Every structure is written in structure tokens, then in C-alpha cells.
mmCIF file of C-alpha atoms in Angstrom:
data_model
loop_
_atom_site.group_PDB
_atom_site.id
_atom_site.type_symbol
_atom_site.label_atom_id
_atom_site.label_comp_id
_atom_site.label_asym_id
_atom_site.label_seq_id
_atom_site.Cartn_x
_atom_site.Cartn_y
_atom_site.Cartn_z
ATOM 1 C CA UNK A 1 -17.748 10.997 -16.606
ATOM 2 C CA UNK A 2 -18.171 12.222 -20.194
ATOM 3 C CA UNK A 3 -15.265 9.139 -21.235
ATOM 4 C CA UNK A 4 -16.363 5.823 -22.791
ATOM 5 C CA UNK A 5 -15.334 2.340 -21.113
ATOM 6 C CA UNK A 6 -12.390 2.210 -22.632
ATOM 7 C CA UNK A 7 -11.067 5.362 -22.086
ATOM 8 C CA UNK A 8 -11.331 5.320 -18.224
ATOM 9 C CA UNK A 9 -9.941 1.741 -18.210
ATOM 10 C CA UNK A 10 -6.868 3.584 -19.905
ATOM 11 C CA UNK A 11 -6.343 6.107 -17.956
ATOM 12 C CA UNK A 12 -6.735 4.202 -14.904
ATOM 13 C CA UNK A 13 -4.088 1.910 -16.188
ATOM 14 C CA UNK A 14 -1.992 5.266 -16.947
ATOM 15 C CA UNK A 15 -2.467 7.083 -13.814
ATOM 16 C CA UNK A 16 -1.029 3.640 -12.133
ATOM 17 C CA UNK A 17 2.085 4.030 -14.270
ATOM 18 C CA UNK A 18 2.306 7.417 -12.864
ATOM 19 C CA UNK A 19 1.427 6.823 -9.693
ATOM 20 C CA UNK A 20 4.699 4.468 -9.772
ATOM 21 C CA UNK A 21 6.980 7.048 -11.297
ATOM 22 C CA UNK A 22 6.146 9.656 -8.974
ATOM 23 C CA UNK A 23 6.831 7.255 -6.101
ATOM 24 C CA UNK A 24 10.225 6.503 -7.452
ATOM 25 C CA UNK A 25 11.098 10.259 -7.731
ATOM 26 C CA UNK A 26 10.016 10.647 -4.122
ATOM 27 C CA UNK A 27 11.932 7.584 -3.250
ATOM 28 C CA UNK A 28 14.583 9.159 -4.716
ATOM 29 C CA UNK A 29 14.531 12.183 -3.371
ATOM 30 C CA UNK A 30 14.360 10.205 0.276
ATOM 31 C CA UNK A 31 17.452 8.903 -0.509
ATOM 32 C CA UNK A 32 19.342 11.730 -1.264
ATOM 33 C CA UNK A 33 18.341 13.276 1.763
ATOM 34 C CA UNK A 34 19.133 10.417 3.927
ATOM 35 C CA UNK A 35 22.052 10.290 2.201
ATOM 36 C CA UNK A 36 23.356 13.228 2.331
ATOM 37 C CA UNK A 37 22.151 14.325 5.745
ATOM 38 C CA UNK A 38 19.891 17.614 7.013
ATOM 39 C CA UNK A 39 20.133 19.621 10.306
ATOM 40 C CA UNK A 40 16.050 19.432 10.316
ATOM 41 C CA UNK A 41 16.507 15.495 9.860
ATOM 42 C CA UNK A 42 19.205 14.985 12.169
ATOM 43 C CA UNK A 43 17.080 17.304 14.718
ATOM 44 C CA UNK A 44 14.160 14.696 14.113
ATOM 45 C CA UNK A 45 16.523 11.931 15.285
ATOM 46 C CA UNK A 46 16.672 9.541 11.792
ATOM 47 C CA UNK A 47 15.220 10.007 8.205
ATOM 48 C CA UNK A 48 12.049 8.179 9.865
ATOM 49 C CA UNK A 49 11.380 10.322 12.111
ATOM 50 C CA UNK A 50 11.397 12.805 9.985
ATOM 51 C CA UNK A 51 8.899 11.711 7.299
ATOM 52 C CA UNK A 52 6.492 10.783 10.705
ATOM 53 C CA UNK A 53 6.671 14.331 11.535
ATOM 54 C CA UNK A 54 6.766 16.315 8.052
ATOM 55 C CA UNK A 55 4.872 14.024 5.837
ATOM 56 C CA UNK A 56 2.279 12.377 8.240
ATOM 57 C CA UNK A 57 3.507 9.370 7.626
ATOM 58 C CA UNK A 58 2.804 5.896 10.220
ATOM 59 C CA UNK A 59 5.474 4.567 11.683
ATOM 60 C CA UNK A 60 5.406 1.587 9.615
ATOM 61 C CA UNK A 61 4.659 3.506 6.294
ATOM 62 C CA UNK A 62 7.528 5.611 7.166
ATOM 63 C CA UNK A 63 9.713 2.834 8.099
ATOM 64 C CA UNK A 64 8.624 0.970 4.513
ATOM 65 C CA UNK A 65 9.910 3.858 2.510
ATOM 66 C CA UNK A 66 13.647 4.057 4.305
ATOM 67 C CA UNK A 67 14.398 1.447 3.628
ATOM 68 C CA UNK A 68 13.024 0.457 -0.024
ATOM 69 C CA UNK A 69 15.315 4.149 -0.968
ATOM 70 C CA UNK A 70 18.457 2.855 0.619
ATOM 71 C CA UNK A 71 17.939 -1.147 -0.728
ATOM 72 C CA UNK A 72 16.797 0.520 -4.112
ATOM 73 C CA UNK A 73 20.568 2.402 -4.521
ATOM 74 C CA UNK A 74 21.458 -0.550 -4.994
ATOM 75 C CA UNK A 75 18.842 -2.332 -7.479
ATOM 76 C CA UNK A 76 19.606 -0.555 -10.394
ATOM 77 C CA UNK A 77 17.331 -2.905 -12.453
ATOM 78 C CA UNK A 78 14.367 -2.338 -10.186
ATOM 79 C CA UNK A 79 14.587 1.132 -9.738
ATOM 80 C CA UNK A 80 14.884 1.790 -13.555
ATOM 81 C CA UNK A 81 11.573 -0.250 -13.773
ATOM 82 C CA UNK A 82 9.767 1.827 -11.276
ATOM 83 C CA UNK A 83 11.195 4.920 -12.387
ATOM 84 C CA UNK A 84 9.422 4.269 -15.746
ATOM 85 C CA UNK A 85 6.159 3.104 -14.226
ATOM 86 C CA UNK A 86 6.143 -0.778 -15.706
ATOM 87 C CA UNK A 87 6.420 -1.779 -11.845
ATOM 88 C CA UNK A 88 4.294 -0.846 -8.603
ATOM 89 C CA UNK A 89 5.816 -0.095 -5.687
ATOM 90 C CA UNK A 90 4.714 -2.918 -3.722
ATOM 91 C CA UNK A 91 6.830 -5.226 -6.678
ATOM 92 C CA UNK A 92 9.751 -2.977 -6.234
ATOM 93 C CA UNK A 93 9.705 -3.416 -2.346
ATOM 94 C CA UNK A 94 9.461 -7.604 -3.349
ATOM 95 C CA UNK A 95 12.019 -7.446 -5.174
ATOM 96 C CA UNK A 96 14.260 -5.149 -3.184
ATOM 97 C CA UNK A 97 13.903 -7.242 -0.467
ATOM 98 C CA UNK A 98 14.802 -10.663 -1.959
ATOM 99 C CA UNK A 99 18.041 -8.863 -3.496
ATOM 100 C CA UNK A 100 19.387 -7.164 -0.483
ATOM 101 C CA UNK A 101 18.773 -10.802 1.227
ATOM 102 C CA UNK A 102 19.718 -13.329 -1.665
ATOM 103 C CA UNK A 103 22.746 -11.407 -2.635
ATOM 104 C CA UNK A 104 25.026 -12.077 0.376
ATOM 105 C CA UNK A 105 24.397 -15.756 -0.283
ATOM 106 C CA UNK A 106 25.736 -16.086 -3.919
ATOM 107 C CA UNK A 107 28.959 -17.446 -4.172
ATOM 108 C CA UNK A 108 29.338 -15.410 -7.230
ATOM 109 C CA UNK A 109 28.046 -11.741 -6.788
ATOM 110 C CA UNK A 110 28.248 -11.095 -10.573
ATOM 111 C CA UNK A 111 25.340 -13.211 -10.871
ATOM 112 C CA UNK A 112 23.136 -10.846 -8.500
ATOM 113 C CA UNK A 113 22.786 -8.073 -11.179
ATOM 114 C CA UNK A 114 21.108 -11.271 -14.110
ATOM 115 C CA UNK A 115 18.967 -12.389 -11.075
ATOM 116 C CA UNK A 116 17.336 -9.065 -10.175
ATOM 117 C CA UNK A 117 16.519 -8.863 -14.140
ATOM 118 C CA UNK A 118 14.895 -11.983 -14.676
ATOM 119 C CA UNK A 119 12.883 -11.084 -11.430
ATOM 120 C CA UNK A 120 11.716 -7.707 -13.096
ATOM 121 C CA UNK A 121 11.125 -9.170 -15.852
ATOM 122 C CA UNK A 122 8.526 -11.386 -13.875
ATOM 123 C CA UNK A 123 7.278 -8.301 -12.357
ATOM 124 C CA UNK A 124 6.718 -6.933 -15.156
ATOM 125 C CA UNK A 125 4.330 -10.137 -16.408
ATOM 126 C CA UNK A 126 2.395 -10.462 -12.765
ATOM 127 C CA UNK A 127 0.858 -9.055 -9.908
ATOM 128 C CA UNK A 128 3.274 -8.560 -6.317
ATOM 129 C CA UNK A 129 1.320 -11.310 -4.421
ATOM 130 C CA UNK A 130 2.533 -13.649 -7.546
ATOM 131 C CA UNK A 131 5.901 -12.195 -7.222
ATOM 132 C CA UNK A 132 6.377 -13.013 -3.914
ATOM 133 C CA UNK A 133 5.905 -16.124 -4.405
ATOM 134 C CA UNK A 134 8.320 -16.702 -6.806
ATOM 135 C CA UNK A 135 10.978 -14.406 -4.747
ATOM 136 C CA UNK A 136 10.194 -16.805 -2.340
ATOM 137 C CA UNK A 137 11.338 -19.920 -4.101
ATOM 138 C CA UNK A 138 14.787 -17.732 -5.041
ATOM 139 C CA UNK A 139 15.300 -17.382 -1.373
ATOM 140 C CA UNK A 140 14.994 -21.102 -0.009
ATOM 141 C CA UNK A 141 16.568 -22.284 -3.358
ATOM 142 C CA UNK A 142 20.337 -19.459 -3.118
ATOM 143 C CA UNK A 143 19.521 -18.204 1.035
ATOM 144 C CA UNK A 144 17.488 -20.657 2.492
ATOM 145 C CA UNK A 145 18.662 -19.388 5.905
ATOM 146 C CA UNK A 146 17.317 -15.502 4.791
ATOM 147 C CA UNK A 147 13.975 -17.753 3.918
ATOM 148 C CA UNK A 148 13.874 -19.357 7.071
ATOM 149 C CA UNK A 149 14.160 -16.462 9.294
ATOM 150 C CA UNK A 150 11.450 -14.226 7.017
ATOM 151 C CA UNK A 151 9.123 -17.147 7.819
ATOM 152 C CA UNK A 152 10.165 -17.014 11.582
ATOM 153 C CA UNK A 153 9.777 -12.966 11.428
ATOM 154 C CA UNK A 154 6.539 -13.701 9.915
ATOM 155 C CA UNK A 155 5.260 -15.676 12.326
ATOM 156 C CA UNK A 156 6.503 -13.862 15.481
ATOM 157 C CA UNK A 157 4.592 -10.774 13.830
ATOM 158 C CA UNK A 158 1.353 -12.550 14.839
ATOM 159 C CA UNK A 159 -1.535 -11.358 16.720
ATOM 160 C CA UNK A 160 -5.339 -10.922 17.574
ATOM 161 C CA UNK A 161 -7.417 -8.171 18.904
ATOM 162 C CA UNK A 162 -11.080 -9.214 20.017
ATOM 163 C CA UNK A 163 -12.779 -6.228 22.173
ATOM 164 C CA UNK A 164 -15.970 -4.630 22.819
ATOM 165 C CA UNK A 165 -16.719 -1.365 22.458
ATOM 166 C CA UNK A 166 -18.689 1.232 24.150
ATOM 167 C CA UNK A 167 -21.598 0.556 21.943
ATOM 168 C CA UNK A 168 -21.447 -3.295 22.427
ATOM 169 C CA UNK A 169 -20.403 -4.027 18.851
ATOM 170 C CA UNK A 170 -16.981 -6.337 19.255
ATOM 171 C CA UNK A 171 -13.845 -4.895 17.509
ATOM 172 C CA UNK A 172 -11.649 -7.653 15.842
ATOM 173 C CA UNK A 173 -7.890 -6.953 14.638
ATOM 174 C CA UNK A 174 -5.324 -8.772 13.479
ATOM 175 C CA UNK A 175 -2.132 -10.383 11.380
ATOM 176 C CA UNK A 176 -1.731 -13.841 11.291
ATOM 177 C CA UNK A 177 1.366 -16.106 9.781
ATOM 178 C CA UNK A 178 0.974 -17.414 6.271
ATOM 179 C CA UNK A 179 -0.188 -21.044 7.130
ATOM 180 C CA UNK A 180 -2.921 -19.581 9.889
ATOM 181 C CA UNK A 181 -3.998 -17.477 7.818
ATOM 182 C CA UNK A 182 -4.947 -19.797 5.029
ATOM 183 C CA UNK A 183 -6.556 -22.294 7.909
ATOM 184 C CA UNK A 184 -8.663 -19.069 8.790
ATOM 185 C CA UNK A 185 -9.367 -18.505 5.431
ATOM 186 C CA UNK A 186 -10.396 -21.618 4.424
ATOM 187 C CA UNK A 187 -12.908 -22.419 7.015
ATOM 188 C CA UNK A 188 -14.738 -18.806 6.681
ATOM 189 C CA UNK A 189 -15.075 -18.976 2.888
ATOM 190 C CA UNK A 190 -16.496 -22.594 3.706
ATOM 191 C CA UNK A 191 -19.009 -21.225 5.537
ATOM 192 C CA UNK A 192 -19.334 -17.597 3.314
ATOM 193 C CA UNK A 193 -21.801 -18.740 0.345
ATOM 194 C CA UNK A 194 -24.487 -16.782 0.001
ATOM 195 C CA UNK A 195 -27.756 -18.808 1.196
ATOM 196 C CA UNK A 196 -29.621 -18.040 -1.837
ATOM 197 C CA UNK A 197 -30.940 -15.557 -4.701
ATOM 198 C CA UNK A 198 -32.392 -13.539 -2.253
ATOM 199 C CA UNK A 199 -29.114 -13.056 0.032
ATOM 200 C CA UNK A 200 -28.618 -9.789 0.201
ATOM 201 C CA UNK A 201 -25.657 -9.749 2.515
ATOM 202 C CA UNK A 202 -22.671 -8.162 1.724
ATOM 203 C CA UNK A 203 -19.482 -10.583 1.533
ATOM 204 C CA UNK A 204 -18.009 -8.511 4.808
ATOM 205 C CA UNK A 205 -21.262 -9.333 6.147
ATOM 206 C CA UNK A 206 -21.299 -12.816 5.063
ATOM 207 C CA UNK A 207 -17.474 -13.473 6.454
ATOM 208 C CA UNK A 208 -18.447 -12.430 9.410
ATOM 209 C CA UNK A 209 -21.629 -14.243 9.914
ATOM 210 C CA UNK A 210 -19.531 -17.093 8.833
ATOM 211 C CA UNK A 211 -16.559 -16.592 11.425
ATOM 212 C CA UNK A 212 -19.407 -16.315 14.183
ATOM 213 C CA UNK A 213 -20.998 -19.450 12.847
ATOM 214 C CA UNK A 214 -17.777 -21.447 13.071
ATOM 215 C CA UNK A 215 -17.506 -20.265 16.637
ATOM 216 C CA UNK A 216 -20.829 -21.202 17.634
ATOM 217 C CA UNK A 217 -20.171 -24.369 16.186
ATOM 218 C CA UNK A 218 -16.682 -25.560 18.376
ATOM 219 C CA UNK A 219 -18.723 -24.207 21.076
ATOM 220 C CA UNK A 220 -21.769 -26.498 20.485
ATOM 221 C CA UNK A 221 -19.485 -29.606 20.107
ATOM 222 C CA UNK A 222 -18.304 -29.129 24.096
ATOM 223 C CA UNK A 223 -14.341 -29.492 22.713
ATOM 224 C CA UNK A 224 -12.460 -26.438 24.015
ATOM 225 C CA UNK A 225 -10.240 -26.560 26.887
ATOM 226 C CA UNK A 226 -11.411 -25.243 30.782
ATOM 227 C CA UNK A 227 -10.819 -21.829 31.895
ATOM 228 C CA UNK A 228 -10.636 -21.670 35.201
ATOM 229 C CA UNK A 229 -12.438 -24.755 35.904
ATOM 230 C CA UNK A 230 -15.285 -24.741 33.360
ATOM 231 C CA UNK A 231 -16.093 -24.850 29.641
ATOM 232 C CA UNK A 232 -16.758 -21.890 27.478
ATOM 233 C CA UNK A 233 -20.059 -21.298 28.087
ATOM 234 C CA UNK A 234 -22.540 -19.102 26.045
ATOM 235 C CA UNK A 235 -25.832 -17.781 26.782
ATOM 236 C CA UNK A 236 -28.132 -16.248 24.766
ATOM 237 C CA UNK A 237 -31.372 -13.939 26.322
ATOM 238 C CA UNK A 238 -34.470 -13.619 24.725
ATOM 239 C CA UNK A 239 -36.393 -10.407 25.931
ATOM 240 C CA UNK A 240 -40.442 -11.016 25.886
ATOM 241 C CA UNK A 241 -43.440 -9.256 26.841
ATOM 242 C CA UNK A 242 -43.082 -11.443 30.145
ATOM 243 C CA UNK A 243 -39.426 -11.103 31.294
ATOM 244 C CA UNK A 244 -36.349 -12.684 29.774
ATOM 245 C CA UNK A 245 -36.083 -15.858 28.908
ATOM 246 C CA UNK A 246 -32.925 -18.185 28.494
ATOM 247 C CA UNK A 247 -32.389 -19.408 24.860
#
């Protein structure tokens, strides 16, 4: 608290660089071990299993981190970024992934090494989401069948979650594909603004009065298709001092 602006910006930009360098000596230390092989791994069934159980992990986290140690024994370029902190580890899992599925694909593999290094070099200039983008264009430009069946992957990964709970709130939870998602996002920031000065809605709160707003629209416009026989209907009850009333 006692530090000036400019110190804490420093140190948080620091403490990211270390943040990165301690994940690479974990990730290293991952892939020794699945490597090398453990009687209190192989009891656990696979390396995943094992950081699940010891290390508390989610399956997907757990999942995530196999694999970037094994695909990083191989990315000599990336891992020597990360293991000096001038990466994240969300750019070293980009560009581990676009390696492991570009390299197959070059009809010269001597040329796989100069690619990963003008990608880390990129990394090094940009944030992942960035990255990813221009991993992307690698892909459908040296493996454009690898791009195709990420997109496919991507898509298949797809779903929505809309439930109510006890307390009649309504839960929503999803992952949608890239091109969905920008629809999605599109048409709630288009209805997101803040009304005015005196807004004092949070932007959670204002995406989601937006996403119910864009429902209640489709629904007022009578286009949505029949289930079981009839339209989507809603209704609305007003509770007075003389009864209900229908809104």
C-alpha cells in the first residue's frame, strides 16, 4: 500500500513474469515425471489422474497441463520463452498447439524450428487472444486440414445451460463456437448501453438486462417455432391489494 503508481504497476508486471517462470518449472517438472514414470502415478492410472488427485486440479485444468509439458519437449523456442517469463502460459499453450499440429504438414520439417520463432517473437509483441489469431492463419495457410477440424472440435464443444434454481433465480451456462458467439455478442452489447448518467447498473447487470430484453423482444414479434402445438407464450402477474392481475 505504502508504493507509488508506478511501483505497483511494476511489480505487477514482474510478478507476471514470475508467475510464467514458475509455471514453466512446474511444467517441467510434470514432464519429467510423466516421463519417467512413478509407482504413485501409475497407481493413479495416468499423469492426469494424478495431478486431479494430488494437486486439486479439474479435469480439464489437469488435462491442459499434460499435455502443454509433453508438446513443450518439443518447442524448444517456446519453452525457453516461458522459462524466462517474456511469455504467459496461455501464449505458450497457443503456440504449442499450432506447432505440434502445423509441423506434420510441412514438407520440409527444418522449417518448423524458424516458424515457432517468428511465432514467439509475436508472442512476445501481443496478447494470446491476438496470437491465436495469427496461429490461426499459419494453420489454414501450411495444415488447413488441422484448421478445419479445430473449427469442427470447436463447434461440437458447444452448449447451453438455462435452469432455475431453488430460489427462483435462473442459472445460465455455457460455450458457444466462435461465429455464435460473436452473433451473441453482438446483439447483447447492442442492447448493453447504459440508459443514462444516472445508470447505475453494473455491465453484468446491464448484459443481462440486455439478453432478457432481446428475448422479450423475438417473443413479442410472434416468430418462434410451436412447441407442442402452440407459441412460446409468456405471462407476466402483477400482485395488488385486490388479487393478481394479468400483465
Amino acid at each position: 500500500a505504502a508504493l507509488d503508481a508506478a511501483a505497483l504497476a511494476e511489480r505487477i508486471v514482474r510478478l507476471e513474469a514470475l508467475l510464467a517462470r514458475l509455471s514453466s518449472h512446474q511444467l517441467r517438472c510434470i514432464q519429467a515425471l510423466d516421463a519417467r514414470g512413478d509407482p504413485e502415478v501409475d497407481k493413479s492410472g495416468s499423469t492426469r489422474a494424478w495431478l486431479r488427485q494430488r494437486a486439486r486440479l479439474s479435469p480439464g485444468a489437469a488435462s491442459a497441463r499434460v499435455v502443454l509439458a509433453r508438446r513443450l519437449a518439443i518447442c524448444s523456442a517456446t519453452d525457453a520463452a516461458l522459462a524466462a517469463g517474456s511469455i504467459s502460459v496461455r501464449h505458450a499453450e497457443v503456440l504449442a498447439r499450432t506447432v505440434a499440429e502445423v509441423g506434420p504438414q510441412l514438407a520440409d520439417p527444418d522449417q518448423l524450428p524458424e516458424l515457432e520463432r517468428n511465432l514467439v517473437e509475436v508472442a512476445r509483441h501481443t496478447d494470446p487472444l491476438r496470437l491465436s489469431d495469427a496461429c490461426a492463419r499459419v494453420r489454414h495457410q501450411m495444415a488447413p486440414q488441422a484448421a478445419v477440424d479445430a473449427e469442427y472440435a470447436q463447434f461440437r464443444a458447444r452448449y447451453l445451460s438455462v435452469s432455475r434454481t431453488l430460489d427462483g433465480m435462473v442459472a445460465v451456462d455455457g460455450l458457444l463456437d466462435p461465429v455464435t458467439g460473436e452473433s451473441v455478442i453482438a446483439a447483447v452489447h447492442a442492447c448493453a448501453a447504459p440508459a443514462g448518467p444516472e445508470d447505475v447498473r453494473s455491465p453484468g447487470q446491464r448484459r443481462a438486462d440486455a439478453l432478457g430484453e432481446l428475448a422479450r423482444r423475438l417473443l413479442a414479434h410472434d416468430r418462434l417455432p410451436t412447441v407442442g402445438g402452440e407459441r412460446p407464450q409468456l405471462l407476466v402477474l402483477q400482485v395488488g391489494l385486490l388479487g393478481l392481475e394479468l400483465v
